[in-house]
Amino acid sequence: VRANSQAAPASAEAAKAAGVPGEMKAWVYGEYGGVDVLKFDPKVSVPDVKEDQVLIKVAAAALNPVDAKRRQGKFKATDSPLPTVPGYDVAGVVVKVGSQVKELKEGDEVYGNINEKALEGPKQFGSFAEYTAVEEKLLALKPKNIDFVQAAGLPLAIETAYEGLERTGFSAGKSILVLGGAGGVGSLVIQLAKHVFGASRVAATSSTGKLEFLKSLGADLAIDYTKENFEDLPEKFDVVYDAVGQCDRAVKVIKEGGIVVALTGAVVPPGFRFVVSSNGEVLKKLNPYIESGKVKPIVDPKGLFPFSQVTEAFSYIETNRASGKVVIHPI
Ligand SMILES: NC(=O)C1=CN([C@@H]2O[C@H](COP(=O)(O)OP(=O)(O)OC[C@H]3O[C@@H](n4cnc5c(N)ncnc54)[C@H](OP(=O)(O)O)[C@@H]3O)[C@@H](O)[C@H]2O)C=CC1
Ligand SMILES: CC[C@H]1OC(C)=C(O)C1=O
């Protein structure tokens, strides 16, 4: 699979001169479908870096449900051309910088979500590879107190959590119900709401075995959805953050003037659809909370897969049972 159309002896020579190989190992799919379309390709051309991009030697990458939905063809109308190297989240080391890159330099340890618009033209050559090219503006320096595995699991989920909360106007003293509190996004919404935004009260839903986990993240009330319906409880909330697809039920438990942010599934007013944008400035703004330990990356222990097991990683996230993030390491 070639990352660019022309046979690139020049760029291959330039890359080699920079100590970067011309070809790399990567996971690729040439057609939409189930996990069986995923193929390991040892000879994918290393992407060229555009003027505003850096080339990252990938240390760890993380899966998001959007990776699976994209591979299934759910966003084919706005997708980049096939074949695709999947992967939005990356953590690694800068090995090459474009001519317009202003701050990052070779050797910097960085992390980020490589696709500025999640569904509109995501990069054809993503992070489930030995190298990936990313715009500087989508990246941040990795906090020193977390490793590449923890960093890789943050970008898309924490940008979704933070930007989604911002869009609801969430602020100190408000109450929130998080639907899907144990997932990659929900586990960060609970932490951000409680420890960054200053929520007066955080409630969240999960199955029985994850209730204590929700409380450990900062939830004041953990609701077992296998035993009760959150809409049957007397409590109403200023905001409901829906990471499950239960907007029709969520709107029944908001206060007068309250709002529902809906990540997936059908939306009913006053709910609204939110779609994440990648932005390095959001990561930079949240880095101090990560460095202080107020916000902790959650990596599902079952969800740490070596590069050879990307297919298994997809199968795991598609169970819809991951707690925190599914991470690929080592690459
Ligand atoms: N619009 C956007 O920009 C974005 C949308 N999304 C979407 O949001 C959803 C969540 O994403 P993400 O957190 O990464 O997903 P995950 O795969 O991390 O979510 C898995 C978690 O969901 C929980 N869960 C599943 N069903 C329910 C339920 N009925 N009630 C409560 N919890 C439940 C599971 O807990 P348990 O095992 O206890 O059921 C599990 O821990 C996905 O559909 C994703 O596509 C994500 C990011 C951005
Ligand atoms: C529009 C929802 C879609 O966008 C992202 C990033 C997902 O995970 C989705 O399901």
Short mmCIF file of N, CA and C in Angstrom, two decimals, residues 69-190:
data_model
loop_
_atom_site.label_atom_id
_atom_site.label_comp_id
_atom_site.label_asym_id
_atom_site.label_seq_id
_atom_site.Cartn_x
_atom_site.Cartn_y
_atom_site.Cartn_z
N LYS A 69 -16.85 1.47 13.67
CA LYS A 69 -17.97 1.95 12.87
C LYS A 69 -17.49 2.38 11.49
N ARG A 70 -16.31 3.03 11.45
CA ARG A 70 -15.73 3.45 10.15
C ARG A 70 -15.38 2.23 9.30
N ARG A 71 -14.79 1.23 9.93
CA ARG A 71 -14.41 0.02 9.18
C ARG A 71 -15.64 -0.72 8.65
N GLN A 72 -16.74 -0.60 9.40
CA GLN A 72 -18.00 -1.22 8.97
C GLN A 72 -18.66 -0.44 7.84
N GLY A 73 -18.10 0.74 7.51
CA GLY A 73 -18.63 1.52 6.40
C GLY A 73 -19.72 2.50 6.79
N LYS A 74 -19.91 2.71 8.09
CA LYS A 74 -21.01 3.57 8.54
C LYS A 74 -20.80 5.03 8.15
N PHE A 75 -19.56 5.43 7.87
CA PHE A 75 -19.31 6.82 7.49
C PHE A 75 -18.68 6.90 6.10
N LYS A 76 -18.98 5.90 5.24
CA LYS A 76 -18.29 5.83 3.95
C LYS A 76 -18.53 7.08 3.08
N ALA A 77 -19.66 7.73 3.29
CA ALA A 77 -19.99 8.89 2.45
C ALA A 77 -18.98 10.03 2.63
N THR A 78 -18.39 10.10 3.82
CA THR A 78 -17.45 11.21 4.09
C THR A 78 -16.06 10.69 4.44
N ASP A 79 -15.82 9.40 4.20
CA ASP A 79 -14.54 8.79 4.55
C ASP A 79 -13.48 9.15 3.51
N SER A 80 -12.22 8.97 3.87
CA SER A 80 -11.12 9.10 2.91
C SER A 80 -11.10 7.81 2.08
N PRO A 81 -10.32 7.80 0.96
CA PRO A 81 -10.37 6.61 0.09
C PRO A 81 -9.80 5.36 0.79
N LEU A 82 -10.28 4.23 0.34
CA LEU A 82 -9.67 2.96 0.74
C LEU A 82 -8.40 2.76 -0.08
N PRO A 83 -7.44 1.98 0.31
CA PRO A 83 -7.36 1.25 1.59
C PRO A 83 -7.09 2.18 2.76
N THR A 84 -7.49 1.73 3.91
CA THR A 84 -7.37 2.53 5.13
C THR A 84 -6.44 1.86 6.12
N VAL A 85 -5.56 2.69 6.69
CA VAL A 85 -4.88 2.30 7.93
C VAL A 85 -5.70 2.94 9.06
N PRO A 86 -6.39 2.16 9.88
CA PRO A 86 -7.25 2.75 10.92
C PRO A 86 -6.44 3.34 12.06
N GLY A 87 -7.15 4.03 12.94
CA GLY A 87 -6.53 4.54 14.18
C GLY A 87 -6.59 6.04 14.28
N TYR A 88 -7.24 6.56 15.33
CA TYR A 88 -7.31 8.00 15.59
C TYR A 88 -6.30 8.42 16.66
N ASP A 89 -6.22 7.65 17.74
CA ASP A 89 -5.40 8.05 18.89
C ASP A 89 -3.97 7.53 18.77
N VAL A 90 -3.00 8.41 19.08
CA VAL A 90 -1.58 8.05 18.98
C VAL A 90 -0.79 8.68 20.12
N ALA A 91 0.27 7.98 20.53
CA ALA A 91 1.29 8.54 21.42
C ALA A 91 2.63 8.03 20.91
N GLY A 92 3.62 8.92 20.84
CA GLY A 92 4.92 8.49 20.34
C GLY A 92 5.92 9.61 20.30
N VAL A 93 6.97 9.44 19.48
CA VAL A 93 8.10 10.37 19.44
C VAL A 93 8.19 11.02 18.06
N VAL A 94 8.36 12.33 18.03
CA VAL A 94 8.52 13.06 16.78
C VAL A 94 9.87 12.68 16.16
N VAL A 95 9.86 12.23 14.89
CA VAL A 95 11.12 11.86 14.21
C VAL A 95 11.40 12.73 12.99
N LYS A 96 10.42 13.56 12.60
CA LYS A 96 10.61 14.43 11.43
C LYS A 96 9.61 15.57 11.53
N VAL A 97 9.99 16.80 11.17
CA VAL A 97 9.07 17.93 11.24
C VAL A 97 8.99 18.64 9.89
N GLY A 98 7.79 19.11 9.54
CA GLY A 98 7.59 19.84 8.31
C GLY A 98 8.12 21.27 8.43
N SER A 99 8.24 21.95 7.31
CA SER A 99 8.89 23.26 7.28
C SER A 99 8.11 24.34 8.01
N GLN A 100 6.82 24.14 8.19
CA GLN A 100 6.00 25.17 8.86
C GLN A 100 5.74 24.82 10.33
N VAL A 101 6.31 23.74 10.82
CA VAL A 101 6.09 23.36 12.22
C VAL A 101 6.79 24.36 13.12
N LYS A 102 6.06 24.87 14.13
CA LYS A 102 6.58 26.01 14.90
C LYS A 102 7.21 25.63 16.23
N GLU A 103 6.60 24.67 16.94
CA GLU A 103 7.07 24.39 18.31
C GLU A 103 7.68 22.99 18.47
N LEU A 104 7.07 22.01 17.87
CA LEU A 104 7.55 20.64 18.08
C LEU A 104 8.88 20.41 17.38
N LYS A 105 9.68 19.52 17.95
CA LYS A 105 11.00 19.21 17.36
C LYS A 105 11.25 17.71 17.48
N GLU A 106 12.23 17.22 16.72
CA GLU A 106 12.57 15.80 16.77
C GLU A 106 12.92 15.41 18.21
N GLY A 107 12.38 14.27 18.63
CA GLY A 107 12.62 13.79 19.99
C GLY A 107 11.52 14.11 20.96
N ASP A 108 10.62 15.05 20.61
CA ASP A 108 9.50 15.38 21.51
C ASP A 108 8.57 14.18 21.66
N GLU A 109 8.11 13.95 22.90
CA GLU A 109 7.14 12.88 23.18
C GLU A 109 5.76 13.51 23.15
N VAL A 110 4.92 13.05 22.23
CA VAL A 110 3.64 13.72 21.97
C VAL A 110 2.48 12.73 22.01
N TYR A 111 1.27 13.29 22.09
CA TYR A 111 0.06 12.48 21.96
C TYR A 111 -1.03 13.32 21.32
N GLY A 112 -2.03 12.63 20.73
CA GLY A 112 -3.13 13.35 20.10
C GLY A 112 -4.06 12.45 19.32
N ASN A 113 -5.18 13.08 18.88
CA ASN A 113 -6.16 12.45 18.00
C ASN A 113 -5.86 12.98 16.60
N ILE A 114 -5.50 12.10 15.67
CA ILE A 114 -4.91 12.57 14.40
C ILE A 114 -5.93 13.14 13.42
N ASN A 115 -7.22 13.04 13.72
CA ASN A 115 -8.25 13.47 12.77
C ASN A 115 -9.02 14.67 13.31
N GLU A 116 -8.77 15.84 12.69
CA GLU A 116 -9.41 17.07 13.19
C GLU A 116 -10.93 16.92 13.19
N LYS A 117 -11.49 16.39 12.11
CA LYS A 117 -12.92 16.12 12.04
C LYS A 117 -13.11 14.60 12.08
N ALA A 118 -13.83 14.12 13.06
CA ALA A 118 -13.90 12.67 13.29
C ALA A 118 -14.45 11.92 12.09
N LEU A 119 -15.45 12.53 11.42
CA LEU A 119 -16.17 11.80 10.37
C LEU A 119 -15.97 12.38 8.99
N GLU A 120 -15.43 13.58 8.90
CA GLU A 120 -15.24 14.21 7.58
C GLU A 120 -13.79 14.07 7.15
N GLY A 121 -13.52 13.12 6.26
CA GLY A 121 -12.17 12.93 5.73
C GLY A 121 -11.13 12.57 6.76
N PRO A 122 -11.41 11.60 7.64
CA PRO A 122 -10.33 11.13 8.52
C PRO A 122 -9.16 10.64 7.69
N LYS A 123 -7.96 10.74 8.23
CA LYS A 123 -6.75 10.41 7.46
C LYS A 123 -6.78 8.98 6.94
N GLN A 124 -6.34 8.81 5.69
CA GLN A 124 -6.28 7.46 5.10
C GLN A 124 -5.25 6.60 5.82
N PHE A 125 -4.21 7.27 6.35
CA PHE A 125 -3.13 6.52 7.00
C PHE A 125 -3.09 6.88 8.48
N GLY A 126 -3.71 6.04 9.29
CA GLY A 126 -3.91 6.33 10.71
C GLY A 126 -2.83 5.80 11.61
N SER A 127 -3.18 5.62 12.88
CA SER A 127 -2.16 5.39 13.92
C SER A 127 -1.86 3.93 14.21
N PHE A 128 -2.59 2.99 13.57
CA PHE A 128 -2.28 1.57 13.82
C PHE A 128 -1.17 1.17 12.85
N ALA A 129 -0.02 1.80 13.04
CA ALA A 129 1.13 1.70 12.13
C ALA A 129 2.39 2.09 12.89
N GLU A 130 3.54 1.81 12.29
CA GLU A 130 4.80 2.17 12.96
C GLU A 130 5.06 3.68 12.92
N TYR A 131 4.53 4.34 11.90
CA TYR A 131 4.68 5.80 11.78
C TYR A 131 3.34 6.40 11.34
N THR A 132 3.09 7.63 11.75
CA THR A 132 1.91 8.34 11.25
C THR A 132 2.23 9.83 11.19
N ALA A 133 1.66 10.53 10.22
CA ALA A 133 1.91 11.97 10.04
C ALA A 133 0.71 12.76 10.56
N VAL A 134 0.97 13.77 11.38
CA VAL A 134 -0.11 14.52 12.05
C VAL A 134 0.21 16.00 12.10
N GLU A 135 -0.81 16.83 11.91
CA GLU A 135 -0.64 18.29 12.04
C GLU A 135 -0.23 18.63 13.48
N GLU A 136 0.73 19.55 13.59
CA GLU A 136 1.20 19.99 14.90
C GLU A 136 0.06 20.48 15.78
N LYS A 137 -0.94 21.14 15.18
CA LYS A 137 -2.04 21.76 15.95
C LYS A 137 -2.94 20.71 16.61
N LEU A 138 -2.81 19.45 16.23
CA LEU A 138 -3.65 18.38 16.80
C LEU A 138 -2.96 17.67 17.96
N LEU A 139 -1.72 18.07 18.25
CA LEU A 139 -0.89 17.35 19.22
C LEU A 139 -0.55 18.19 20.44
N ALA A 140 -0.17 17.48 21.51
CA ALA A 140 0.37 18.14 22.70
C ALA A 140 1.54 17.31 23.22
N LEU A 141 2.42 17.93 23.97
CA LEU A 141 3.50 17.18 24.62
C LEU A 141 2.88 16.25 25.66
N LYS A 142 3.40 15.02 25.70
CA LYS A 142 2.88 14.06 26.68
C LYS A 142 3.26 14.50 28.08
N PRO A 143 2.29 14.51 29.02
CA PRO A 143 2.64 14.80 30.41
C PRO A 143 3.70 13.80 30.89
N LYS A 144 4.62 14.27 31.70
CA LYS A 144 5.75 13.43 32.12
C LYS A 144 5.29 12.31 33.06
N ASN A 145 4.18 12.50 33.75
CA ASN A 145 3.78 11.52 34.78
C ASN A 145 2.95 10.37 34.23
N ILE A 146 2.71 10.35 32.92
CA ILE A 146 1.99 9.20 32.36
C ILE A 146 2.84 8.59 31.25
N ASP A 147 2.67 7.29 31.02
CA ASP A 147 3.48 6.64 29.98
C ASP A 147 2.73 6.68 28.64
N PHE A 148 3.37 6.14 27.59
CA PHE A 148 2.78 6.22 26.25
C PHE A 148 1.45 5.47 26.17
N VAL A 149 1.35 4.36 26.92
CA VAL A 149 0.09 3.59 26.93
C VAL A 149 -1.05 4.43 27.48
N GLN A 150 -0.80 5.08 28.61
CA GLN A 150 -1.83 5.92 29.23
C GLN A 150 -2.15 7.13 28.34
N ALA A 151 -1.12 7.70 27.74
CA ALA A 151 -1.33 8.89 26.90
C ALA A 151 -2.13 8.54 25.66
N ALA A 152 -1.83 7.40 25.05
CA ALA A 152 -2.52 7.01 23.81
C ALA A 152 -4.02 6.88 24.03
N GLY A 153 -4.42 6.52 25.24
CA GLY A 153 -5.84 6.27 25.53
C GLY A 153 -6.63 7.53 25.83
N LEU A 154 -5.97 8.69 25.81
CA LEU A 154 -6.68 9.91 26.22
C LEU A 154 -7.31 10.71 25.08
N PRO A 155 -6.62 11.01 24.00
CA PRO A 155 -7.01 12.13 23.14
C PRO A 155 -8.47 12.19 22.70
N LEU A 156 -8.96 11.24 21.88
CA LEU A 156 -10.32 11.39 21.37
C LEU A 156 -11.34 11.37 22.50
N ALA A 157 -11.13 10.50 23.48
CA ALA A 157 -12.10 10.37 24.57
C ALA A 157 -12.13 11.61 25.45
N ILE A 158 -10.97 12.17 25.80
CA ILE A 158 -10.98 13.34 26.69
C ILE A 158 -11.41 14.59 25.94
N GLU A 159 -11.11 14.66 24.63
CA GLU A 159 -11.62 15.79 23.82
C GLU A 159 -13.13 15.71 23.72
N THR A 160 -13.67 14.50 23.55
CA THR A 160 -15.12 14.33 23.50
C THR A 160 -15.75 14.70 24.83
N ALA A 161 -15.16 14.20 25.92
CA ALA A 161 -15.71 14.47 27.25
C ALA A 161 -15.70 15.97 27.54
N TYR A 162 -14.55 16.61 27.33
CA TYR A 162 -14.41 18.02 27.66
C TYR A 162 -15.25 18.91 26.75
N GLU A 163 -15.12 18.71 25.44
CA GLU A 163 -15.85 19.55 24.48
C GLU A 163 -17.36 19.37 24.63
N GLY A 164 -17.77 18.13 24.90
CA GLY A 164 -19.20 17.86 25.10
C GLY A 164 -19.73 18.57 26.32
N LEU A 165 -18.96 18.54 27.41
CA LEU A 165 -19.38 19.25 28.64
C LEU A 165 -19.42 20.76 28.37
N GLU A 166 -18.42 21.27 27.69
CA GLU A 166 -18.38 22.71 27.36
C GLU A 166 -19.63 23.12 26.60
N ARG A 167 -20.02 22.28 25.62
CA ARG A 167 -21.16 22.61 24.77
C ARG A 167 -22.47 22.64 25.54
N THR A 168 -22.53 21.95 26.68
CA THR A 168 -23.77 21.99 27.49
C THR A 168 -23.77 23.21 28.42
N GLY A 169 -22.64 23.91 28.49
CA GLY A 169 -22.53 25.02 29.43
C GLY A 169 -22.36 24.54 30.86
N PHE A 170 -21.89 23.29 31.00
CA PHE A 170 -21.71 22.74 32.34
C PHE A 170 -20.77 23.61 33.16
N SER A 171 -21.09 23.79 34.45
CA SER A 171 -20.24 24.65 35.29
C SER A 171 -20.38 24.25 36.75
N ALA A 172 -19.56 24.88 37.58
CA ALA A 172 -19.50 24.54 39.00
C ALA A 172 -20.89 24.63 39.63
N GLY A 173 -21.18 23.63 40.49
CA GLY A 173 -22.44 23.63 41.22
C GLY A 173 -23.57 22.94 40.50
N LYS A 174 -23.34 22.52 39.26
CA LYS A 174 -24.41 21.84 38.51
C LYS A 174 -24.34 20.33 38.71
N SER A 175 -25.45 19.70 38.42
CA SER A 175 -25.55 18.23 38.57
C SER A 175 -25.56 17.58 37.20
N ILE A 176 -25.04 16.35 37.15
CA ILE A 176 -24.94 15.65 35.86
C ILE A 176 -25.17 14.15 36.04
N LEU A 177 -25.85 13.56 35.06
CA LEU A 177 -26.00 12.11 34.96
C LEU A 177 -25.22 11.67 33.73
N VAL A 178 -24.30 10.72 33.92
CA VAL A 178 -23.47 10.21 32.82
C VAL A 178 -23.97 8.82 32.46
N LEU A 179 -24.49 8.66 31.26
CA LEU A 179 -24.96 7.35 30.80
C LEU A 179 -23.80 6.67 30.09
N GLY A 180 -23.35 5.55 30.65
CA GLY A 180 -22.16 4.88 30.12
C GLY A 180 -20.91 5.30 30.86
N GLY A 181 -20.98 5.39 32.17
CA GLY A 181 -19.91 5.94 32.99
C GLY A 181 -18.62 5.14 32.99
N ALA A 182 -18.66 3.87 32.60
CA ALA A 182 -17.46 3.02 32.69
C ALA A 182 -16.67 2.99 31.38
N GLY A 183 -17.17 3.59 30.35
CA GLY A 183 -16.52 3.53 29.04
C GLY A 183 -15.37 4.51 28.90
N GLY A 184 -14.75 4.48 27.73
CA GLY A 184 -13.63 5.38 27.50
C GLY A 184 -14.00 6.83 27.70
N VAL A 185 -15.15 7.24 27.16
CA VAL A 185 -15.57 8.64 27.30
C VAL A 185 -16.18 8.88 28.68
N GLY A 186 -17.12 7.98 29.08
CA GLY A 186 -17.83 8.20 30.34
C GLY A 186 -16.92 8.28 31.54
N SER A 187 -15.85 7.45 31.54
CA SER A 187 -14.93 7.45 32.69
C SER A 187 -14.18 8.78 32.80
N LEU A 188 -14.05 9.49 31.68
CA LEU A 188 -13.43 10.82 31.71
C LEU A 188 -14.45 11.92 31.99
N VAL A 189 -15.69 11.73 31.54
CA VAL A 189 -16.73 12.72 31.84
C VAL A 189 -16.93 12.81 33.35
N ILE A 190 -17.00 11.65 34.02
CA ILE A 190 -17.17 11.65 35.48
C ILE A 190 -16.03 12.44 36.14
#
